[in-house]
CSV table of C-alpha atoms (C1' of nucleotides) in Angstrom, one decimal:
chain,number,residue,atom,x,y,z
A,4,UNK,CA,7.1,-109.1,245.7
A,5,UNK,CA,4.7,-108.6,249.5
A,6,UNK,CA,7.4,-107.7,250.9
A,7,UNK,CA,8.8,-104.0,250.9
A,8,UNK,CA,12.1,-103.5,249.6
A,9,UNK,CA,14.4,-101.5,251.9
A,10,UNK,CA,14.4,-99.2,248.0
A,11,UNK,CA,10.6,-98.5,248.4
A,12,UNK,CA,10.9,-98.4,251.6
A,13,UNK,CA,12.5,-95.8,251.6
A,14,UNK,CA,11.2,-93.7,248.6
A,15,UNK,CA,8.1,-94.7,250.9
A,16,UNK,CA,9.2,-92.7,253.7
A,17,UNK,CA,10.7,-89.9,252.0
A,18,UNK,CA,7.6,-88.8,250.3
A,19,UNK,CA,5.8,-88.8,253.9
A,20,UNK,CA,8.8,-86.8,255.1
A,21,UNK,CA,8.4,-85.1,252.2
A,22,UNK,CA,5.5,-84.2,252.2
A,23,UNK,CA,5.1,-82.7,256.3
A,24,UNK,CA,8.3,-80.7,255.5
A,25,UNK,CA,7.3,-79.6,251.5
A,26,UNK,CA,3.7,-78.5,253.0
A,27,UNK,CA,5.5,-76.3,256.4
A,28,UNK,CA,8.0,-75.2,254.9
A,29,UNK,CA,7.1,-75.3,251.1
A,30,UNK,CA,8.8,-76.0,248.4
A,31,UNK,CA,12.2,-73.6,248.2
A,32,UNK,CA,12.3,-73.8,252.2
A,33,UNK,CA,13.1,-76.7,252.1
A,34,UNK,CA,16.2,-78.5,251.8
A,35,UNK,CA,17.3,-82.6,250.0
A,36,UNK,CA,19.6,-82.5,253.6
A,37,UNK,CA,16.6,-82.1,255.8
A,38,UNK,CA,14.4,-84.6,254.5
A,39,UNK,CA,16.5,-86.9,254.1
A,40,UNK,CA,18.7,-86.6,257.4
A,41,UNK,CA,14.7,-87.3,258.9
A,42,UNK,CA,14.3,-91.1,257.1
A,43,UNK,CA,18.1,-91.3,257.8
A,44,UNK,CA,19.4,-92.3,254.3
A,45,UNK,CA,22.2,-90.6,253.3
A,46,UNK,CA,22.9,-87.5,250.9
A,47,UNK,CA,24.5,-89.5,248.3
A,48,UNK,CA,21.4,-91.8,248.3
A,49,UNK,CA,18.8,-89.6,247.3
A,50,UNK,CA,19.2,-89.2,242.8
A,51,UNK,CA,19.1,-93.0,243.1
A,52,UNK,CA,15.1,-93.0,244.2
A,53,UNK,CA,14.3,-89.7,242.3
A,54,UNK,CA,15.5,-88.1,239.0
A,55,UNK,CA,15.5,-84.3,240.9
A,56,UNK,CA,14.1,-82.5,243.9
A,57,UNK,CA,11.8,-81.2,241.3
A,58,UNK,CA,10.4,-85.0,240.0
A,59,UNK,CA,10.9,-85.8,243.7
A,60,UNK,CA,8.3,-82.5,244.3
A,61,UNK,CA,5.9,-83.8,242.0
A,62,UNK,CA,6.0,-86.9,243.4
A,63,UNK,CA,5.2,-86.0,246.6
A,64,UNK,CA,2.1,-84.0,245.4
A,65,UNK,CA,0.3,-87.3,244.4
A,66,UNK,CA,1.2,-89.2,247.7
A,67,UNK,CA,0.0,-86.4,249.1
A,68,UNK,CA,-3.3,-86.7,247.4
A,69,UNK,CA,-3.9,-89.9,247.4
A,70,UNK,CA,-5.4,-90.5,251.5
A,71,UNK,CA,-7.8,-87.0,250.8
A,72,UNK,CA,-9.0,-89.4,247.7
A,73,UNK,CA,-9.3,-92.4,249.9
A,74,UNK,CA,-10.5,-91.1,252.8
A,75,UNK,CA,-13.6,-88.5,251.0
A,76,UNK,CA,-14.4,-92.2,248.9
A,77,UNK,CA,-14.9,-93.8,252.2
A,78,UNK,CA,-17.7,-90.8,253.2
A,79,UNK,CA,-19.2,-91.0,250.0
A,80,UNK,CA,-19.7,-95.0,250.0
A,81,UNK,CA,-20.1,-94.9,253.8
A,82,UNK,CA,-23.7,-92.9,253.5
A,83,UNK,CA,-24.9,-93.7,250.0
A,84,UNK,CA,-28.3,-91.9,250.5
A,85,UNK,CA,-27.0,-89.3,252.0
A,86,UNK,CA,-23.9,-87.9,249.5
A,87,UNK,CA,-24.1,-84.6,251.2
A,88,UNK,CA,-24.3,-85.4,254.7
A,89,UNK,CA,-21.0,-87.3,253.4
A,90,UNK,CA,-19.3,-84.1,252.0
A,91,UNK,CA,-20.3,-82.7,255.1
A,92,UNK,CA,-19.0,-85.3,258.0
A,93,UNK,CA,-15.6,-85.3,255.2
A,94,UNK,CA,-15.1,-81.9,256.0
A,95,UNK,CA,-16.1,-81.8,259.9
A,96,UNK,CA,-13.7,-84.3,259.8
A,97,UNK,CA,-10.8,-82.0,258.3
A,98,UNK,CA,-11.1,-79.4,260.5
A,99,UNK,CA,-11.2,-81.5,262.9
A,100,UNK,CA,-7.7,-81.9,261.9
A,101,UNK,CA,-6.2,-78.7,261.0
A,102,UNK,CA,-7.6,-78.1,264.8
A,103,UNK,CA,-5.5,-80.8,266.6
A,104,UNK,CA,-2.0,-79.5,264.4
A,105,UNK,CA,-2.7,-75.9,265.6
A,106,UNK,CA,-3.2,-74.7,262.1
A,107,UNK,CA,-0.7,-75.5,260.8
A,108,UNK,CA,1.0,-76.3,257.0
A,109,UNK,CA,-2.9,-75.9,255.3
A,110,UNK,CA,-2.7,-78.3,252.6
A,111,UNK,CA,0.1,-79.4,250.4
A,112,UNK,CA,-1.5,-78.6,246.9
A,113,UNK,CA,-2.5,-74.7,247.9
A,114,UNK,CA,1.3,-73.6,248.9
A,115,UNK,CA,2.4,-75.2,246.5
A,116,UNK,CA,0.2,-74.2,243.9
A,117,UNK,CA,0.8,-70.6,244.6
A,118,UNK,CA,5.0,-71.3,245.5
A,119,UNK,CA,6.0,-72.9,242.6
A,120,UNK,CA,2.6,-73.5,239.9
A,121,UNK,CA,3.5,-71.8,237.7
A,122,UNK,CA,7.6,-71.9,237.5
A,123,UNK,CA,7.9,-75.5,237.6
A,124,UNK,CA,6.3,-77.4,234.5
A,125,UNK,CA,6.7,-80.3,236.0
A,126,UNK,CA,5.3,-80.0,239.7
A,127,UNK,CA,2.2,-78.0,237.6
A,128,UNK,CA,1.3,-81.0,235.5
A,129,UNK,CA,1.2,-83.0,238.9
A,130,UNK,CA,-1.1,-80.4,240.9
A,131,UNK,CA,-3.3,-80.2,237.5
A,132,UNK,CA,-3.6,-84.0,237.7
A,133,UNK,CA,-3.9,-84.2,241.9
A,134,UNK,CA,-6.7,-81.2,242.0
A,135,UNK,CA,-8.3,-82.3,238.7
A,136,UNK,CA,-8.8,-85.8,240.4
A,137,UNK,CA,-10.5,-84.7,243.3
A,138,UNK,CA,-12.5,-81.6,242.0
A,139,UNK,CA,-14.4,-84.6,240.7
A,140,UNK,CA,-14.5,-86.7,243.3
A,141,UNK,CA,-16.3,-83.9,244.9
A,142,UNK,CA,-18.7,-82.8,241.6
A,143,UNK,CA,-19.8,-87.4,241.6
A,144,UNK,CA,-20.4,-86.7,245.3
A,145,UNK,CA,-22.7,-83.5,244.7
A,146,UNK,CA,-24.0,-84.4,241.3
A,147,UNK,CA,-25.2,-87.9,243.2
A,148,UNK,CA,-26.6,-84.5,246.5
A,149,UNK,CA,-28.2,-83.4,243.1
A,150,UNK,CA,-30.5,-86.5,242.5
A,151,UNK,CA,-31.2,-86.9,246.6
A,152,UNK,CA,-32.7,-83.9,246.2
A,153,UNK,CA,-30.5,-82.3,248.7
A,154,UNK,CA,-28.5,-79.6,246.6
A,155,UNK,CA,-29.8,-77.1,243.9
A,156,UNK,CA,-29.7,-78.9,240.6
A,157,UNK,CA,-29.5,-75.4,237.9
A,158,UNK,CA,-25.8,-75.0,238.9
A,159,UNK,CA,-23.9,-77.8,237.2
A,160,UNK,CA,-22.5,-80.3,239.7
A,161,UNK,CA,-18.6,-79.1,238.2
A,162,UNK,CA,-19.4,-75.4,238.5
A,163,UNK,CA,-19.9,-76.0,242.4
A,164,UNK,CA,-16.9,-78.5,242.7
A,165,UNK,CA,-15.5,-75.7,241.7
A,166,UNK,CA,-16.3,-73.3,244.0
A,167,UNK,CA,-15.9,-75.3,247.0
A,168,UNK,CA,-12.7,-76.7,246.3
A,169,UNK,CA,-11.6,-72.4,245.4
A,170,UNK,CA,-12.9,-70.8,248.6
A,171,UNK,CA,-11.4,-73.6,250.5
A,172,UNK,CA,-8.6,-73.0,249.9
A,173,UNK,CA,-8.8,-70.1,250.0
A,174,UNK,CA,-10.3,-70.3,253.7
A,175,UNK,CA,-7.0,-72.3,254.3
A,176,UNK,CA,-4.7,-69.6,253.8
A,177,UNK,CA,-6.7,-67.6,256.2
A,178,UNK,CA,-6.8,-69.8,258.2
A,179,UNK,CA,-2.8,-69.7,258.8
A,180,UNK,CA,-2.2,-66.5,259.1
A,181,UNK,CA,-5.4,-66.2,261.5
A,182,UNK,CA,-4.5,-69.2,262.9
A,183,UNK,CA,-8.8,-69.7,263.7
A,184,UNK,CA,-10.7,-72.1,262.5
A,185,UNK,CA,-12.8,-69.9,261.5
A,186,UNK,CA,-12.3,-69.0,258.4
A,187,UNK,CA,-13.0,-73.1,257.1
A,188,UNK,CA,-15.8,-73.5,259.3
A,189,UNK,CA,-17.4,-70.5,258.0
A,190,UNK,CA,-16.5,-71.7,254.4
A,191,UNK,CA,-18.2,-75.6,254.5
A,192,UNK,CA,-21.1,-73.5,256.5
A,193,UNK,CA,-21.9,-70.7,253.5
A,194,UNK,CA,-21.5,-72.9,250.6
A,195,UNK,CA,-22.7,-76.4,251.8
A,196,UNK,CA,-26.0,-75.1,254.1
A,197,UNK,CA,-26.7,-72.3,252.2
A,198,UNK,CA,-25.7,-71.8,248.7
A,199,UNK,CA,-25.6,-75.4,247.3
A,200,UNK,CA,-29.6,-75.6,248.7
A,201,UNK,CA,-31.9,-76.3,246.6
B,19,UNK,CA,11.9,-32.1,250.6
B,20,UNK,CA,10.1,-32.3,247.8
B,21,UNK,CA,12.5,-34.4,245.9
B,22,UNK,CA,12.1,-37.5,247.0
B,23,UNK,CA,16.0,-38.5,248.6
B,24,UNK,CA,18.3,-40.5,246.7
B,25,UNK,CA,17.8,-43.1,249.8
B,26,UNK,CA,14.4,-43.0,249.0
B,27,UNK,CA,14.3,-43.7,245.6
B,28,UNK,CA,16.2,-46.7,246.6
B,29,UNK,CA,14.0,-47.5,249.2
B,30,UNK,CA,10.6,-47.4,247.0
B,31,UNK,CA,12.9,-49.5,243.8
B,32,UNK,CA,13.4,-52.6,246.2
B,33,UNK,CA,10.3,-52.5,247.5
B,34,UNK,CA,8.4,-52.6,243.8
B,35,UNK,CA,10.8,-55.1,242.2
B,36,UNK,CA,10.8,-56.9,245.7
B,37,UNK,CA,6.8,-57.5,244.4
B,38,UNK,CA,7.5,-58.7,241.7
B,39,UNK,CA,9.8,-61.2,241.9
B,40,UNK,CA,8.2,-61.8,245.8
B,41,UNK,CA,5.1,-62.9,243.5
B,42,UNK,CA,6.4,-64.7,241.1
B,43,UNK,CA,9.2,-66.4,242.5
B,44,UNK,CA,8.4,-66.9,245.8
B,45,UNK,CA,10.0,-66.0,249.2
B,46,UNK,CA,12.4,-68.8,249.6
B,47,UNK,CA,13.2,-68.8,245.6
B,48,UNK,CA,14.4,-64.9,245.5
B,49,UNK,CA,17.7,-64.3,246.8
B,50,UNK,CA,18.4,-60.6,247.6
B,51,UNK,CA,20.8,-60.2,245.5
B,52,UNK,CA,18.5,-61.0,242.4
B,53,UNK,CA,16.5,-58.0,243.4
B,54,UNK,CA,19.9,-55.6,244.6
B,55,UNK,CA,20.9,-56.2,240.6
B,56,UNK,CA,17.9,-55.4,239.4
B,57,UNK,CA,17.4,-52.0,240.9
B,58,UNK,CA,21.6,-51.8,241.0
B,59,UNK,CA,21.7,-51.2,244.7
B,60,UNK,CA,24.7,-52.6,246.3
B,61,UNK,CA,24.5,-55.8,248.4
B,62,UNK,CA,25.8,-53.9,251.3
B,63,UNK,CA,23.9,-51.3,251.4
B,64,UNK,CA,20.4,-53.5,251.6
B,65,UNK,CA,20.6,-53.3,255.6
B,66,UNK,CA,20.5,-50.2,255.6
B,67,UNK,CA,17.6,-49.8,253.8
B,68,UNK,CA,15.8,-52.9,255.8
B,69,UNK,CA,16.4,-54.7,259.0
B,70,UNK,CA,16.3,-58.7,257.3
B,71,UNK,CA,15.1,-60.5,254.2
B,72,UNK,CA,12.0,-61.2,256.8
B,73,UNK,CA,11.6,-57.1,257.9
B,74,UNK,CA,11.7,-56.3,253.9
B,75,UNK,CA,9.0,-59.5,253.1
B,76,UNK,CA,7.1,-57.8,255.6
B,77,UNK,CA,7.4,-54.0,254.3
B,78,UNK,CA,6.5,-56.0,250.8
B,79,UNK,CA,3.2,-57.4,251.9
B,80,UNK,CA,1.9,-53.5,252.9
B,81,UNK,CA,3.9,-51.9,249.3
B,82,UNK,CA,1.9,-54.5,247.7
B,83,UNK,CA,-1.6,-53.9,248.7
B,84,UNK,CA,-1.6,-50.3,248.8
B,85,UNK,CA,-2.8,-49.6,245.2
B,86,UNK,CA,-5.3,-52.2,245.0
B,87,UNK,CA,-7.3,-50.5,247.8
B,88,UNK,CA,-6.2,-46.8,246.5
B,89,UNK,CA,-8.2,-48.8,242.8
B,90,UNK,CA,-11.0,-50.6,244.2
B,91,UNK,CA,-11.9,-46.9,246.6
B,92,UNK,CA,-12.0,-45.2,243.3
B,93,UNK,CA,-14.5,-47.7,241.4
B,94,UNK,CA,-16.1,-47.6,244.9
B,95,UNK,CA,-16.8,-43.6,244.8
B,96,UNK,CA,-16.9,-43.2,240.9
B,97,UNK,CA,-19.9,-45.3,241.2
B,98,UNK,CA,-21.7,-44.1,244.3
B,99,UNK,CA,-24.9,-45.4,243.0
B,100,UNK,CA,-23.8,-48.8,242.3
B,101,UNK,CA,-21.6,-50.7,244.6
B,102,UNK,CA,-22.2,-54.4,243.7
B,103,UNK,CA,-21.3,-52.8,239.5
B,104,UNK,CA,-18.1,-50.8,241.1
B,105,UNK,CA,-17.4,-54.0,242.6
B,106,UNK,CA,-17.8,-55.6,239.9
B,107,UNK,CA,-16.1,-54.1,237.5
B,108,UNK,CA,-13.1,-53.6,239.4
B,109,UNK,CA,-12.4,-57.1,239.5
B,110,UNK,CA,-13.1,-57.1,235.6
B,111,UNK,CA,-11.0,-55.0,235.3
B,112,UNK,CA,-8.0,-57.2,237.7
B,113,UNK,CA,-9.1,-60.2,235.3
B,114,UNK,CA,-8.5,-58.0,231.9
B,115,UNK,CA,-4.8,-57.1,233.9
B,116,UNK,CA,-3.7,-61.3,234.8
B,117,UNK,CA,-4.9,-62.1,231.3
B,118,UNK,CA,-2.3,-59.1,230.3
B,119,UNK,CA,0.6,-61.3,232.4
B,120,UNK,CA,-0.6,-64.0,231.0
B,121,UNK,CA,-1.1,-65.5,234.2
B,122,UNK,CA,1.6,-66.0,236.0
B,123,UNK,CA,2.2,-64.6,239.6
B,124,UNK,CA,-1.2,-64.7,241.0
B,125,UNK,CA,-1.4,-62.6,244.4
B,126,UNK,CA,1.3,-62.0,246.7
B,127,UNK,CA,-1.1,-62.5,250.0
B,128,UNK,CA,-1.8,-65.0,248.5
B,129,UNK,CA,1.5,-67.3,247.5
B,130,UNK,CA,3.1,-65.4,250.5
B,131,UNK,CA,0.1,-67.0,253.0
B,132,UNK,CA,1.4,-70.0,251.7
B,133,UNK,CA,4.7,-70.3,252.0
B,134,UNK,CA,5.5,-68.2,254.7
B,135,UNK,CA,2.2,-67.5,256.6
B,136,UNK,CA,2.9,-70.1,259.5
B,137,UNK,CA,6.3,-69.9,259.1
B,138,UNK,CA,7.3,-66.1,259.6
B,139,UNK,CA,6.1,-64.2,263.0
B,140,UNK,CA,6.5,-60.8,261.2
B,141,UNK,CA,5.6,-61.2,258.0
B,142,UNK,CA,1.8,-63.0,259.2
B,143,UNK,CA,1.3,-59.8,261.0
B,144,UNK,CA,2.1,-58.3,257.9
B,145,UNK,CA,-0.2,-60.5,256.1
B,146,UNK,CA,-3.3,-60.1,258.3
B,147,UNK,CA,-3.7,-56.9,257.7
B,148,UNK,CA,-3.3,-56.2,254.2
B,149,UNK,CA,-5.7,-58.9,254.5
B,150,UNK,CA,-8.3,-56.8,256.9
B,151,UNK,CA,-7.3,-53.9,254.9
B,152,UNK,CA,-9.0,-55.2,251.5
B,153,UNK,CA,-11.6,-57.3,253.0
B,154,UNK,CA,-13.0,-54.3,254.9
B,155,UNK,CA,-12.8,-52.3,251.9
B,156,UNK,CA,-15.1,-55.0,250.1
B,157,UNK,CA,-16.9,-55.2,253.0
B,158,UNK,CA,-18.5,-51.7,253.2
B,159,UNK,CA,-18.8,-51.8,249.5
B,160,UNK,CA,-21.2,-54.4,250.0
B,161,UNK,CA,-22.4,-53.3,252.7
B,162,UNK,CA,-23.7,-50.5,250.4
B,163,UNK,CA,-25.0,-52.7,247.7
B,164,UNK,CA,-27.4,-54.1,250.8
B,165,UNK,CA,-28.5,-50.5,251.2
B,166,UNK,CA,-29.6,-50.2,247.3
B,167,UNK,CA,-30.8,-53.1,247.6
B,168,UNK,CA,-28.5,-55.1,245.2
B,169,UNK,CA,-26.9,-57.5,247.3
B,170,UNK,CA,-29.0,-59.8,249.4
B,171,UNK,CA,-29.5,-58.8,253.5
B,172,UNK,CA,-30.1,-61.9,255.3
B,173,UNK,CA,-26.5,-62.2,255.6
B,174,UNK,CA,-24.1,-59.9,256.9
B,175,UNK,CA,-21.3,-58.3,254.4
B,176,UNK,CA,-18.8,-59.2,256.4
B,177,UNK,CA,-19.1,-63.1,256.0
B,178,UNK,CA,-20.0,-62.3,252.0
B,179,UNK,CA,-16.6,-60.0,251.9
B,180,UNK,CA,-14.7,-63.4,253.5
B,181,UNK,CA,-15.9,-65.4,251.2
B,182,UNK,CA,-15.2,-63.3,247.7
B,183,UNK,CA,-12.1,-62.6,249.1
B,184,UNK,CA,-11.7,-66.4,250.2
B,185,UNK,CA,-12.9,-67.9,247.0
B,186,UNK,CA,-10.9,-65.0,244.3
B,187,UNK,CA,-7.6,-66.5,246.3
B,188,UNK,CA,-7.8,-70.4,245.6
B,189,UNK,CA,-9.7,-69.6,241.8
B,190,UNK,CA,-6.3,-67.4,241.2
B,191,UNK,CA,-4.3,-70.6,242.3
B,192,UNK,CA,-6.3,-72.8,239.6
B,193,UNK,CA,-5.5,-69.8,237.4
B,194,UNK,CA,-1.4,-69.8,237.8
B,195,UNK,CA,-1.8,-74.2,237.2
B,196,UNK,CA,-4.5,-74.2,234.5
B,197,UNK,CA,-3.0,-71.1,232.8
B,198,UNK,CA,-6.4,-69.7,232.0
B,199,UNK,CA,-8.7,-66.9,233.0
B,200,UNK,CA,-12.0,-69.4,234.0
B,201,UNK,CA,-11.5,-70.0,237.4
B,202,UNK,CA,-11.4,-66.6,238.1
B,203,UNK,CA,-14.1,-65.0,235.8
B,204,UNK,CA,-16.1,-68.1,237.2
B,205,UNK,CA,-15.6,-67.1,240.9
B,206,UNK,CA,-17.1,-64.3,240.2
B,207,UNK,CA,-20.2,-64.6,238.2
B,208,UNK,CA,-21.0,-67.8,241.1
B,209,UNK,CA,-20.4,-65.4,243.7
B,210,UNK,CA,-21.3,-61.7,242.5
B,211,UNK,CA,-23.4,-62.7,240.2
B,212,UNK,CA,-26.2,-64.9,241.7
B,213,UNK,CA,-24.6,-65.8,245.6
B,214,UNK,CA,-24.9,-62.5,246.5
B,215,UNK,CA,-28.5,-61.7,244.8
B,216,UNK,CA,-31.3,-60.7,246.6
C,13,DC,C1',32.6,-113.4,238.9
C,14,DA,C1',29.3,-109.3,236.7
C,15,DA,C1',25.6,-105.8,236.6
C,16,DT,C1',23.6,-103.1,239.5
C,17,DT,C1',22.4,-100.3,243.2
C,18,DA,C1',24.3,-97.5,247.2
C,19,DA,C1',26.8,-94.6,249.3
C,20,DA,C1',30.8,-91.0,250.1
C,21,DG,C1',32.3,-87.0,249.3
C,22,DA,C1',33.2,-83.4,246.5
C,23,DC,C1',31.6,-79.6,243.7
C,24,DA,C1',29.5,-75.3,242.4
C,25,DA,C1',27.2,-72.1,243.0
C,26,DC,C1',24.6,-69.3,245.6
C,27,DC,C1',22.2,-67.9,251.0
C,28,DG,C1',21.2,-64.2,254.1
C,29,DG,C1',24.3,-61.3,256.5
C,30,DT,C1',28.7,-58.4,259.0
C,31,DC,C1',32.4,-55.8,259.0
C,32,DG,C1',36.0,-52.3,258.1
C,33,DT,C1',36.9,-48.6,255.2
C,34,DA,C1',35.4,-45.0,251.7
C,35,DT,C1',32.7,-41.2,250.7
C,36,DT,C1',29.7,-38.0,251.6
C,37,DA,C1',26.6,-34.8,254.9
C,38,DT,C1',26.7,-31.5,258.7
C,39,DT,C1',27.7,-29.2,262.3
C,40,DT,C1',31.5,-26.3,264.0
C,41,DA,C1',35.0,-22.6,263.9
C,42,DA,C1',37.9,-19.0,262.4
D,25,DT,C1',32.6,-17.4,253.7
D,26,DT,C1',35.9,-21.0,254.1
D,27,DA,C1',38.4,-24.7,256.6
D,28,DA,C1',38.9,-28.2,259.9
D,29,DA,C1',36.3,-31.5,263.0
D,30,DT,C1',32.5,-34.9,263.2
D,31,DA,C1',29.1,-38.1,261.9
D,32,DA,C1',26.4,-40.5,258.7
D,33,DT,C1',25.6,-43.3,255.0
D,34,DA,C1',27.5,-46.1,250.9
D,35,DC,C1',30.0,-49.9,249.6
D,36,DG,C1',32.6,-54.2,248.2
D,37,DA,C1',34.6,-58.6,249.6
D,38,DC,C1',34.4,-61.6,252.5
D,39,DC,C1',32.3,-65.1,256.2
D,40,DG,C1',29.8,-69.6,257.5
D,41,DG,C1',27.0,-72.4,256.5
D,42,DT,C1',23.5,-74.8,252.7
D,43,DT,C1',22.2,-75.5,247.7
D,44,DG,C1',20.9,-79.5,244.5
D,45,DT,C1',23.6,-82.5,241.5
D,46,DC,C1',27.7,-84.9,239.6
D,47,DT,C1',31.5,-88.5,240.1
D,48,DT,C1',33.9,-91.9,242.2
D,49,DT,C1',34.2,-95.8,245.2
D,50,DA,C1',32.1,-99.7,248.0
D,51,DA,C1',28.6,-102.5,248.8
D,52,DT,C1',25.3,-106.0,247.1
D,53,DT,C1',22.8,-109.0,244.5
D,54,DG,C1',21.9,-112.8,240.9
DNA sequence: CAATTAAAGACAACCGGTCGTATTATTTAA
DNA sequence: TTAAATAATACGACCGGTTGTCTTTAATTG
């Protein structure tokens, strides 16, 4: 039970590779063969692990967002007395990772929302829950910052969290085509450093 | 010379249909055959009109953004003494059209930036110029509003135009998966009605 | 040995792109 | 104003390759 079975391992490898390839090449731009080859799983075995490509995509979405939730949670718990600073540092780390990867890929959620967000019911639902989970966490961080007096209170934390998520997604798209970190940096500065201040 | 040739007509039909299909199904999710069938152009003729699917995509992008530029320009010229009001009314009309189409599709630029913005050089360049053209127009409108005193002047018009474009793109993605106009409406209210105010 | 899972391979459908030919336009010659 | 010659375009069958999925067989496990 503690040692992962081969099946669980293959599933996890497929999901990890799915995150990478779907993020960089899109849903329709990535074939199952490519994913399977990358983790040395035979093509015939795919349907032993997942019901369909669409179901796989929906699982990949959740598999993608989990680490981000964990990471942001850690930042918030670590800097308990300065929630706004925690959020800022969290985004700074994201930007640093984006720079390392040469501004490619961006965010799987944003990319898939645009590509199949309104054509695949299964993935649409998965995207909804993933985005909402992330937004809620950001919202709770902003609410704490409001209590600490570092963020304005005349706007709801939910409203600001939504704006932050949306502007961040748009900035990631701009980053991709401009091959520059300037859009995401300015996005954080404008909102966290100005608009959200009391 | 005044009457469009059959070739010009076919090209235009293909581009129009390309806008619709690429926006709703994505680049890799749309085959050439589907586009050609929709406008009754034979398969073999496609390469008389366009060099490749990639080149076609790049032209579709420009063909898509043109009407938006024209429309926003009209709004700005029409309400010459109230640039901020013109921008607001322009976005209100966009929202009204999105509601009519059932929140499907969103923005071709946003969708393609996410899907192929960093994998196709040709389309990346086309996306760059399209987004920049649009941003510049918005920037000039905001600059005029600054002169009219309806928009704050301690932030550059360029910075605000970028933020507006980015947040709008993100809000469109949210709209697609939530099937609601709330994200785009709140986006405009937050920025045009609050953050940008002096 | 029975039951469950992994794997192989086939399947039809479709992809973007090519190519030789048929049709149409344009130019030249009478 | 014709007629012939030449150039340009339209066309659909076809290419090799790949897609997601399914059926069947092999292997593994309890």
